[in-house]
Amino acid sequence: MDTRAFKRSLHHSERYNRRGFGLGEQVAGSLEQAYQSDLIAGLRDNGYELRHGRLTVRLAEAFGFCWGVERAVAMAYETRRHYPSERIWITNEIIHNPSVNAHLRDMNVLFIRVEEGVKDFSEVGVGDVVILPAFGATVQEMQLLNERGCHIVDTTCPWVSKVWNTVEKHKKHAFSSIIHGKVKHEETLATSSFAGTYLVVLDLAEAQMVCDYILGKGDREAFITHFAKASSPGFDPDLDLVRVGVANQTTMLKSETEEIGRMFERTMLQRYGPAELNDHFLAFNTICDATQERQDAMFSLVDEPLDLMVVIGGYNSSNTTHLQEIAISRGIRSFHIDTPERIGPGNRIEHMPLGGDLEVVAPFLPEGPLRVGITSGASTPDRVVEDVIRHLMELCGN
């Protein structure tokens, strides 16, 4: 499929919208009431610090809603205002935050059902309105909705679209795309649908496996088995790793993506020499600015003396998980929660350990003076962060 030609055709359709409906002022009040916070605005003005009795809260200097998320949520609200009576669907969570998605359900926005990992579009009819979330949608989903005669509202983050353009450049020049991402994440699924030949690597260890194979150190059958669910159909490592380009899921850890790019550049340099490097390796910067800013702010925060860290965001939020990784890498007692209700009743917290299942810790807060670091993923509203801080204030008393 010529994905570039399809996108051009779709973008010229009268049933496709990626710019919103010019209703920003009409929905601004609803967005402010649901998501903004005077308390958080005050913390920003006070050097990102709040003191309350024995509690000191240190807030990361970049956290929460990014521009792409704000844009997607605002477009979803505008869509409901523009289509007051039509059936409106969304192909996935608009963003990875339970409170935001609950608000959309309250606005009678329907979510495509997923059964055993497969989306069921059977109930979507001609003339229905379908929102594509901030992570994007696969080209096959867009094609299905277009052919069905749906009105498509595309809230895909421009940074995600930038990655799609990158893998299309790889495809155009007959390079395989090495995608640093989580193979089942919606964004990576969408990105791989725009790629030609591709391989998804989760981390440095998997990237090293690929580099070793390129240098003749791997076993073909073991390699094919390992990456069977993380590669394009018919992927042949002996043919498809000769020319590679690197891209990424925009919410991955910046430093890891950069190191993976350097690993492949060194590997191709060793395998083919400097004169032929450009014939075998391509790299474009596809790291999201907002992801980078939040990770940089987290690194600065964990350099401070903290008694514990609270990371707020959806449990399926990749960028939030990587913030948690940073805290853990510094040996800080850290708790990842998705909603303020995970704290309490009393001095307890229900949280998601990295790579684990939900567990309860009680008592949660120690006695005496307490410095708590707080950050939140790019899909978390300020209002949610405020509610977490108020829970901590209540636990610490006056």
mmCIF file of C-alpha atoms in Angstrom, residues 1-225:
data_model
loop_
_atom_site.group_PDB
_atom_site.id
_atom_site.type_symbol
_atom_site.label_atom_id
_atom_site.label_comp_id
_atom_site.label_asym_id
_atom_site.label_seq_id
_atom_site.Cartn_x
_atom_site.Cartn_y
_atom_site.Cartn_z
ATOM 1 C CA MET A 1 0.000 0.000 0.000
ATOM 2 C CA ASP A 2 1.254 3.493 -0.867
ATOM 3 C CA THR A 3 0.731 5.021 2.568
ATOM 4 C CA ARG A 4 1.847 8.488 1.444
ATOM 5 C CA ALA A 5 -0.705 8.540 -1.368
ATOM 6 C CA PHE A 6 -3.420 7.296 0.972
ATOM 7 C CA LYS A 7 -2.660 10.014 3.533
ATOM 8 C CA ARG A 8 -2.728 12.703 0.852
ATOM 9 C CA SER A 9 -6.082 11.442 -0.369
ATOM 10 C CA LEU A 10 -7.485 11.229 3.154
ATOM 11 C CA HIS A 11 -6.294 14.728 4.072
ATOM 12 C CA HIS A 12 -8.199 16.163 1.100
ATOM 13 C CA SER A 13 -11.436 14.422 2.050
ATOM 14 C CA GLU A 14 -14.345 16.552 3.267
ATOM 15 C CA ARG A 15 -14.962 13.913 5.957
ATOM 16 C CA TYR A 16 -11.489 14.299 7.490
ATOM 17 C CA ASN A 17 -10.488 16.916 10.062
ATOM 18 C CA ARG A 18 -7.161 17.361 11.835
ATOM 19 C CA ARG A 19 -7.394 21.046 12.720
ATOM 20 C CA GLY A 20 -10.393 21.153 15.045
ATOM 21 C CA PHE A 21 -13.587 23.133 14.564
ATOM 22 C CA GLY A 22 -12.658 26.612 15.783
ATOM 23 C CA LEU A 23 -14.610 26.102 18.995
ATOM 24 C CA GLY A 24 -11.745 26.664 21.402
ATOM 25 C CA GLU A 25 -13.457 29.469 23.295
ATOM 26 C CA GLN A 26 -16.675 27.491 23.673
ATOM 27 C CA VAL A 27 -14.942 24.485 25.255
ATOM 28 C CA ALA A 28 -12.295 26.390 27.240
ATOM 29 C CA GLY A 29 -14.473 26.666 30.346
ATOM 30 C CA SER A 30 -15.194 22.937 30.437
ATOM 31 C CA LEU A 31 -11.518 22.094 29.972
ATOM 32 C CA GLU A 32 -10.428 24.509 32.678
ATOM 33 C CA GLN A 33 -12.972 23.195 35.163
ATOM 34 C CA ALA A 34 -12.062 19.572 34.488
ATOM 35 C CA TYR A 35 -8.297 19.750 34.249
ATOM 36 C CA GLN A 36 -6.659 22.975 35.499
ATOM 37 C CA SER A 37 -5.620 23.789 39.068
ATOM 38 C CA ASP A 38 -5.052 27.007 40.999
ATOM 39 C CA LEU A 39 -2.930 25.110 43.527
ATOM 40 C CA ILE A 40 -0.544 23.888 40.816
ATOM 41 C CA ALA A 41 -0.375 27.366 39.288
ATOM 42 C CA GLY A 42 0.640 28.630 42.729
ATOM 43 C CA LEU A 43 3.372 26.011 43.036
ATOM 44 C CA ARG A 44 4.806 27.082 39.706
ATOM 45 C CA ASP A 45 4.923 30.680 40.932
ATOM 46 C CA ASN A 46 6.570 29.567 44.189
ATOM 47 C CA GLY A 47 9.561 27.801 42.654
ATOM 48 C CA TYR A 48 7.711 24.481 42.335
ATOM 49 C CA GLU A 49 7.644 24.034 46.109
ATOM 50 C CA LEU A 50 4.881 23.818 48.713
ATOM 51 C CA ARG A 51 5.302 23.610 52.477
ATOM 52 C CA HIS A 52 2.518 22.393 54.764
ATOM 53 C CA GLY A 53 3.428 21.519 58.333
ATOM 54 C CA ARG A 54 5.985 18.734 58.262
ATOM 55 C CA LEU A 55 5.442 18.194 54.526
ATOM 56 C CA THR A 56 7.508 19.762 51.766
ATOM 57 C CA VAL A 57 6.405 19.000 48.218
ATOM 58 C CA ARG A 58 8.916 19.410 45.388
ATOM 59 C CA LEU A 59 7.291 19.417 41.979
ATOM 60 C CA ALA A 60 9.248 18.645 38.816
ATOM 61 C CA GLU A 61 9.661 21.752 36.675
ATOM 62 C CA ALA A 62 8.200 20.002 33.620
ATOM 63 C CA PHE A 63 5.326 17.588 34.177
ATOM 64 C CA GLY A 64 1.785 16.736 33.170
ATOM 65 C CA PHE A 65 -0.142 17.680 30.060
ATOM 66 C CA CYS A 66 2.025 18.333 27.016
ATOM 67 C CA TRP A 67 0.916 20.396 24.042
ATOM 68 C CA GLY A 68 0.019 17.321 21.982
ATOM 69 C CA VAL A 69 -2.192 15.955 24.755
ATOM 70 C CA GLU A 70 -3.889 19.321 25.344
ATOM 71 C CA ARG A 71 -4.558 19.550 21.615
ATOM 72 C CA ALA A 72 -6.049 16.040 21.440
ATOM 73 C CA VAL A 73 -8.335 16.528 24.444
ATOM 74 C CA ALA A 74 -9.490 19.951 23.246
ATOM 75 C CA MET A 75 -10.277 18.522 19.783
ATOM 76 C CA ALA A 76 -12.321 15.729 21.385
ATOM 77 C CA TYR A 77 -14.366 18.304 23.342
ATOM 78 C CA GLU A 78 -14.798 20.402 20.193
ATOM 79 C CA THR A 79 -15.958 17.317 18.297
ATOM 80 C CA ARG A 80 -18.736 16.680 20.791
ATOM 81 C CA ARG A 81 -19.773 20.346 20.555
ATOM 82 C CA HIS A 82 -19.680 20.313 16.727
ATOM 83 C CA TYR A 83 -21.606 17.021 16.502
ATOM 84 C CA PRO A 84 -24.126 17.331 19.378
ATOM 85 C CA SER A 85 -26.350 14.421 18.362
ATOM 86 C CA GLU A 86 -24.212 12.170 16.140
ATOM 87 C CA ARG A 87 -22.678 8.958 17.373
ATOM 88 C CA ILE A 88 -19.035 9.607 18.225
ATOM 89 C CA TRP A 89 -16.479 6.824 18.599
ATOM 90 C CA ILE A 90 -12.837 6.801 19.562
ATOM 91 C CA THR A 91 -10.503 4.073 18.335
ATOM 92 C CA ASN A 92 -8.642 3.863 21.647
ATOM 93 C CA GLU A 93 -8.154 5.852 24.824
ATOM 94 C CA ILE A 94 -7.712 9.487 23.765
ATOM 95 C CA ILE A 95 -4.662 9.544 26.073
ATOM 96 C CA HIS A 96 -3.469 7.192 28.796
ATOM 97 C CA ASN A 97 -5.290 8.771 31.715
ATOM 98 C CA PRO A 98 -8.359 7.192 33.346
ATOM 99 C CA SER A 99 -9.987 10.462 34.468
ATOM 100 C CA VAL A 100 -9.772 12.053 31.013
ATOM 101 C CA ASN A 101 -11.258 8.987 29.343
ATOM 102 C CA ALA A 102 -14.009 8.870 31.985
ATOM 103 C CA HIS A 103 -14.923 12.477 31.140
ATOM 104 C CA LEU A 104 -15.296 11.517 27.481
ATOM 105 C CA ARG A 105 -17.557 8.601 28.397
ATOM 106 C CA ASP A 106 -19.659 11.034 30.420
ATOM 107 C CA MET A 107 -19.971 13.084 27.201
ATOM 108 C CA ASN A 108 -21.380 9.974 25.479
ATOM 109 C CA VAL A 109 -18.253 9.306 23.432
ATOM 110 C CA LEU A 110 -18.164 5.583 22.631
ATOM 111 C CA PHE A 111 -14.994 3.495 22.720
ATOM 112 C CA ILE A 112 -14.298 0.792 20.137
ATOM 113 C CA ARG A 113 -14.572 -2.603 21.784
ATOM 114 C CA VAL A 114 -11.460 -4.750 22.004
ATOM 115 C CA GLU A 115 -11.816 -8.524 22.212
ATOM 116 C CA GLU A 116 -8.698 -10.638 22.737
ATOM 117 C CA GLY A 117 -6.538 -7.789 21.550
ATOM 118 C CA VAL A 118 -8.533 -7.180 18.351
ATOM 119 C CA LYS A 119 -10.657 -4.057 17.820
ATOM 120 C CA ASP A 120 -14.243 -4.633 16.749
ATOM 121 C CA PHE A 121 -15.428 -1.931 14.324
ATOM 122 C CA SER A 122 -18.646 -3.763 13.414
ATOM 123 C CA GLU A 123 -20.912 -1.291 15.233
ATOM 124 C CA VAL A 124 -19.411 1.766 13.526
ATOM 125 C CA GLY A 125 -21.785 2.918 10.818
ATOM 126 C CA VAL A 126 -21.843 5.203 7.785
ATOM 127 C CA GLY A 127 -21.859 8.829 8.881
ATOM 128 C CA ASP A 128 -20.608 8.087 12.407
ATOM 129 C CA VAL A 129 -17.864 10.333 13.755
ATOM 130 C CA VAL A 130 -14.626 8.607 14.746
ATOM 131 C CA ILE A 131 -11.833 10.264 16.746
ATOM 132 C CA LEU A 132 -8.277 9.044 16.252
ATOM 133 C CA PRO A 133 -6.377 9.441 19.553
ATOM 134 C CA ALA A 134 -3.141 11.282 20.277
ATOM 135 C CA PHE A 135 -1.157 8.070 19.662
ATOM 136 C CA GLY A 136 -2.606 7.825 16.166
ATOM 137 C CA ALA A 137 -4.201 4.840 14.470
ATOM 138 C CA THR A 138 -2.934 2.252 12.036
ATOM 139 C CA VAL A 139 -3.197 3.009 8.352
ATOM 140 C CA GLN A 140 -5.477 -0.049 8.021
ATOM 141 C CA GLU A 141 -7.902 1.414 10.587
ATOM 142 C CA MET A 142 -7.928 4.756 8.777
ATOM 143 C CA GLN A 143 -8.597 3.008 5.483
ATOM 144 C CA LEU A 144 -11.478 0.989 6.965
ATOM 145 C CA LEU A 145 -13.114 4.088 8.464
ATOM 146 C CA ASN A 146 -12.667 6.080 5.279
ATOM 147 C CA GLU A 147 -14.201 3.351 3.136
ATOM 148 C CA ARG A 148 -17.099 3.061 5.583
ATOM 149 C CA GLY A 149 -17.948 6.723 5.084
ATOM 150 C CA CYS A 150 -17.150 7.897 8.609
ATOM 151 C CA HIS A 151 -16.242 11.433 9.592
ATOM 152 C CA ILE A 152 -12.681 11.187 10.902
ATOM 153 C CA VAL A 153 -11.318 13.623 13.506
ATOM 154 C CA ASP A 154 -7.581 13.064 13.707
ATOM 155 C CA THR A 155 -5.968 14.203 16.983
ATOM 156 C CA THR A 156 -2.660 12.407 16.307
ATOM 157 C CA CYS A 157 0.213 14.264 17.948
ATOM 158 C CA PRO A 158 2.419 15.961 15.326
ATOM 159 C CA TRP A 159 5.461 14.335 16.941
ATOM 160 C CA VAL A 160 3.947 10.918 16.219
ATOM 161 C CA SER A 161 3.258 11.981 12.635
ATOM 162 C CA LYS A 162 6.926 12.990 12.402
ATOM 163 C CA VAL A 163 7.938 9.417 13.236
ATOM 164 C CA TRP A 164 5.571 8.109 10.557
ATOM 165 C CA ASN A 165 7.250 10.370 8.020
ATOM 166 C CA THR A 166 10.608 8.993 9.141
ATOM 167 C CA VAL A 167 9.710 5.344 8.603
ATOM 168 C CA GLU A 168 8.189 6.242 5.245
ATOM 169 C CA LYS A 169 11.557 7.757 4.281
ATOM 170 C CA HIS A 170 13.210 4.505 5.337
ATOM 171 C CA LYS A 171 10.761 2.607 3.140
ATOM 172 C CA LYS A 172 11.299 4.936 0.179
ATOM 173 C CA HIS A 173 15.074 4.352 0.269
ATOM 174 C CA ALA A 174 14.757 0.582 0.885
ATOM 175 C CA PHE A 175 15.949 0.718 4.505
ATOM 176 C CA SER A 176 14.439 -1.463 7.209
ATOM 177 C CA SER A 177 13.073 0.490 10.176
ATOM 178 C CA ILE A 178 14.423 -0.380 13.616
ATOM 179 C CA ILE A 179 11.700 0.974 15.919
ATOM 180 C CA HIS A 180 12.578 1.479 19.583
ATOM 181 C CA GLY A 181 9.255 0.871 21.300
ATOM 182 C CA LYS A 182 6.804 -1.486 22.953
ATOM 183 C CA VAL A 183 5.484 -3.827 20.316
ATOM 184 C CA LYS A 184 1.850 -3.806 21.555
ATOM 185 C CA HIS A 185 1.684 -0.065 22.291
ATOM 186 C CA GLU A 186 -0.849 1.772 20.110
ATOM 187 C CA GLU A 187 1.725 4.247 18.867
ATOM 188 C CA THR A 188 4.209 1.569 17.817
ATOM 189 C CA LEU A 189 1.438 -0.411 16.108
ATOM 190 C CA ALA A 190 0.507 2.714 14.157
ATOM 191 C CA THR A 191 4.118 3.527 13.279
ATOM 192 C CA SER A 192 4.873 0.021 12.064
ATOM 193 C CA SER A 193 1.783 0.147 9.832
ATOM 194 C CA PHE A 194 3.387 3.035 7.919
ATOM 195 C CA ALA A 195 6.752 1.295 7.677
ATOM 196 C CA GLY A 196 7.850 -1.145 5.030
ATOM 197 C CA THR A 197 10.185 -3.720 6.530
ATOM 198 C CA TYR A 198 10.533 -3.207 10.273
ATOM 199 C CA LEU A 199 11.799 -4.669 13.524
ATOM 200 C CA VAL A 200 10.711 -3.455 16.989
ATOM 201 C CA VAL A 201 13.304 -3.506 19.790
ATOM 202 C CA LEU A 202 12.204 -2.909 23.369
ATOM 203 C CA ASP A 203 15.481 -1.984 25.008
ATOM 204 C CA LEU A 204 19.274 -1.973 24.832
ATOM 205 C CA ALA A 205 19.455 -5.742 25.316
ATOM 206 C CA GLU A 206 17.293 -6.446 22.269
ATOM 207 C CA ALA A 207 19.138 -3.806 20.254
ATOM 208 C CA GLN A 208 22.396 -5.573 21.161
ATOM 209 C CA MET A 209 20.955 -8.877 19.909
ATOM 210 C CA VAL A 210 20.269 -7.255 16.535
ATOM 211 C CA CYS A 211 23.699 -5.623 16.366
ATOM 212 C CA ASP A 212 25.373 -8.922 17.223
ATOM 213 C CA TYR A 213 23.482 -10.628 14.409
ATOM 214 C CA ILE A 214 24.572 -7.957 11.941
ATOM 215 C CA LEU A 215 28.176 -8.709 12.961
ATOM 216 C CA GLY A 216 27.674 -12.431 12.380
ATOM 217 C CA LYS A 217 27.360 -13.496 16.025
ATOM 218 C CA GLY A 218 23.727 -14.633 16.136
ATOM 219 C CA ASP A 219 21.724 -17.764 15.372
ATOM 220 C CA ARG A 220 19.204 -17.249 12.556
ATOM 221 C CA GLU A 221 16.414 -19.479 13.869
ATOM 222 C CA ALA A 222 16.732 -18.171 17.422
ATOM 223 C CA PHE A 223 16.639 -14.603 16.099
ATOM 224 C CA ILE A 224 13.547 -15.197 13.969
ATOM 225 C CA THR A 225 11.778 -16.913 16.869
#
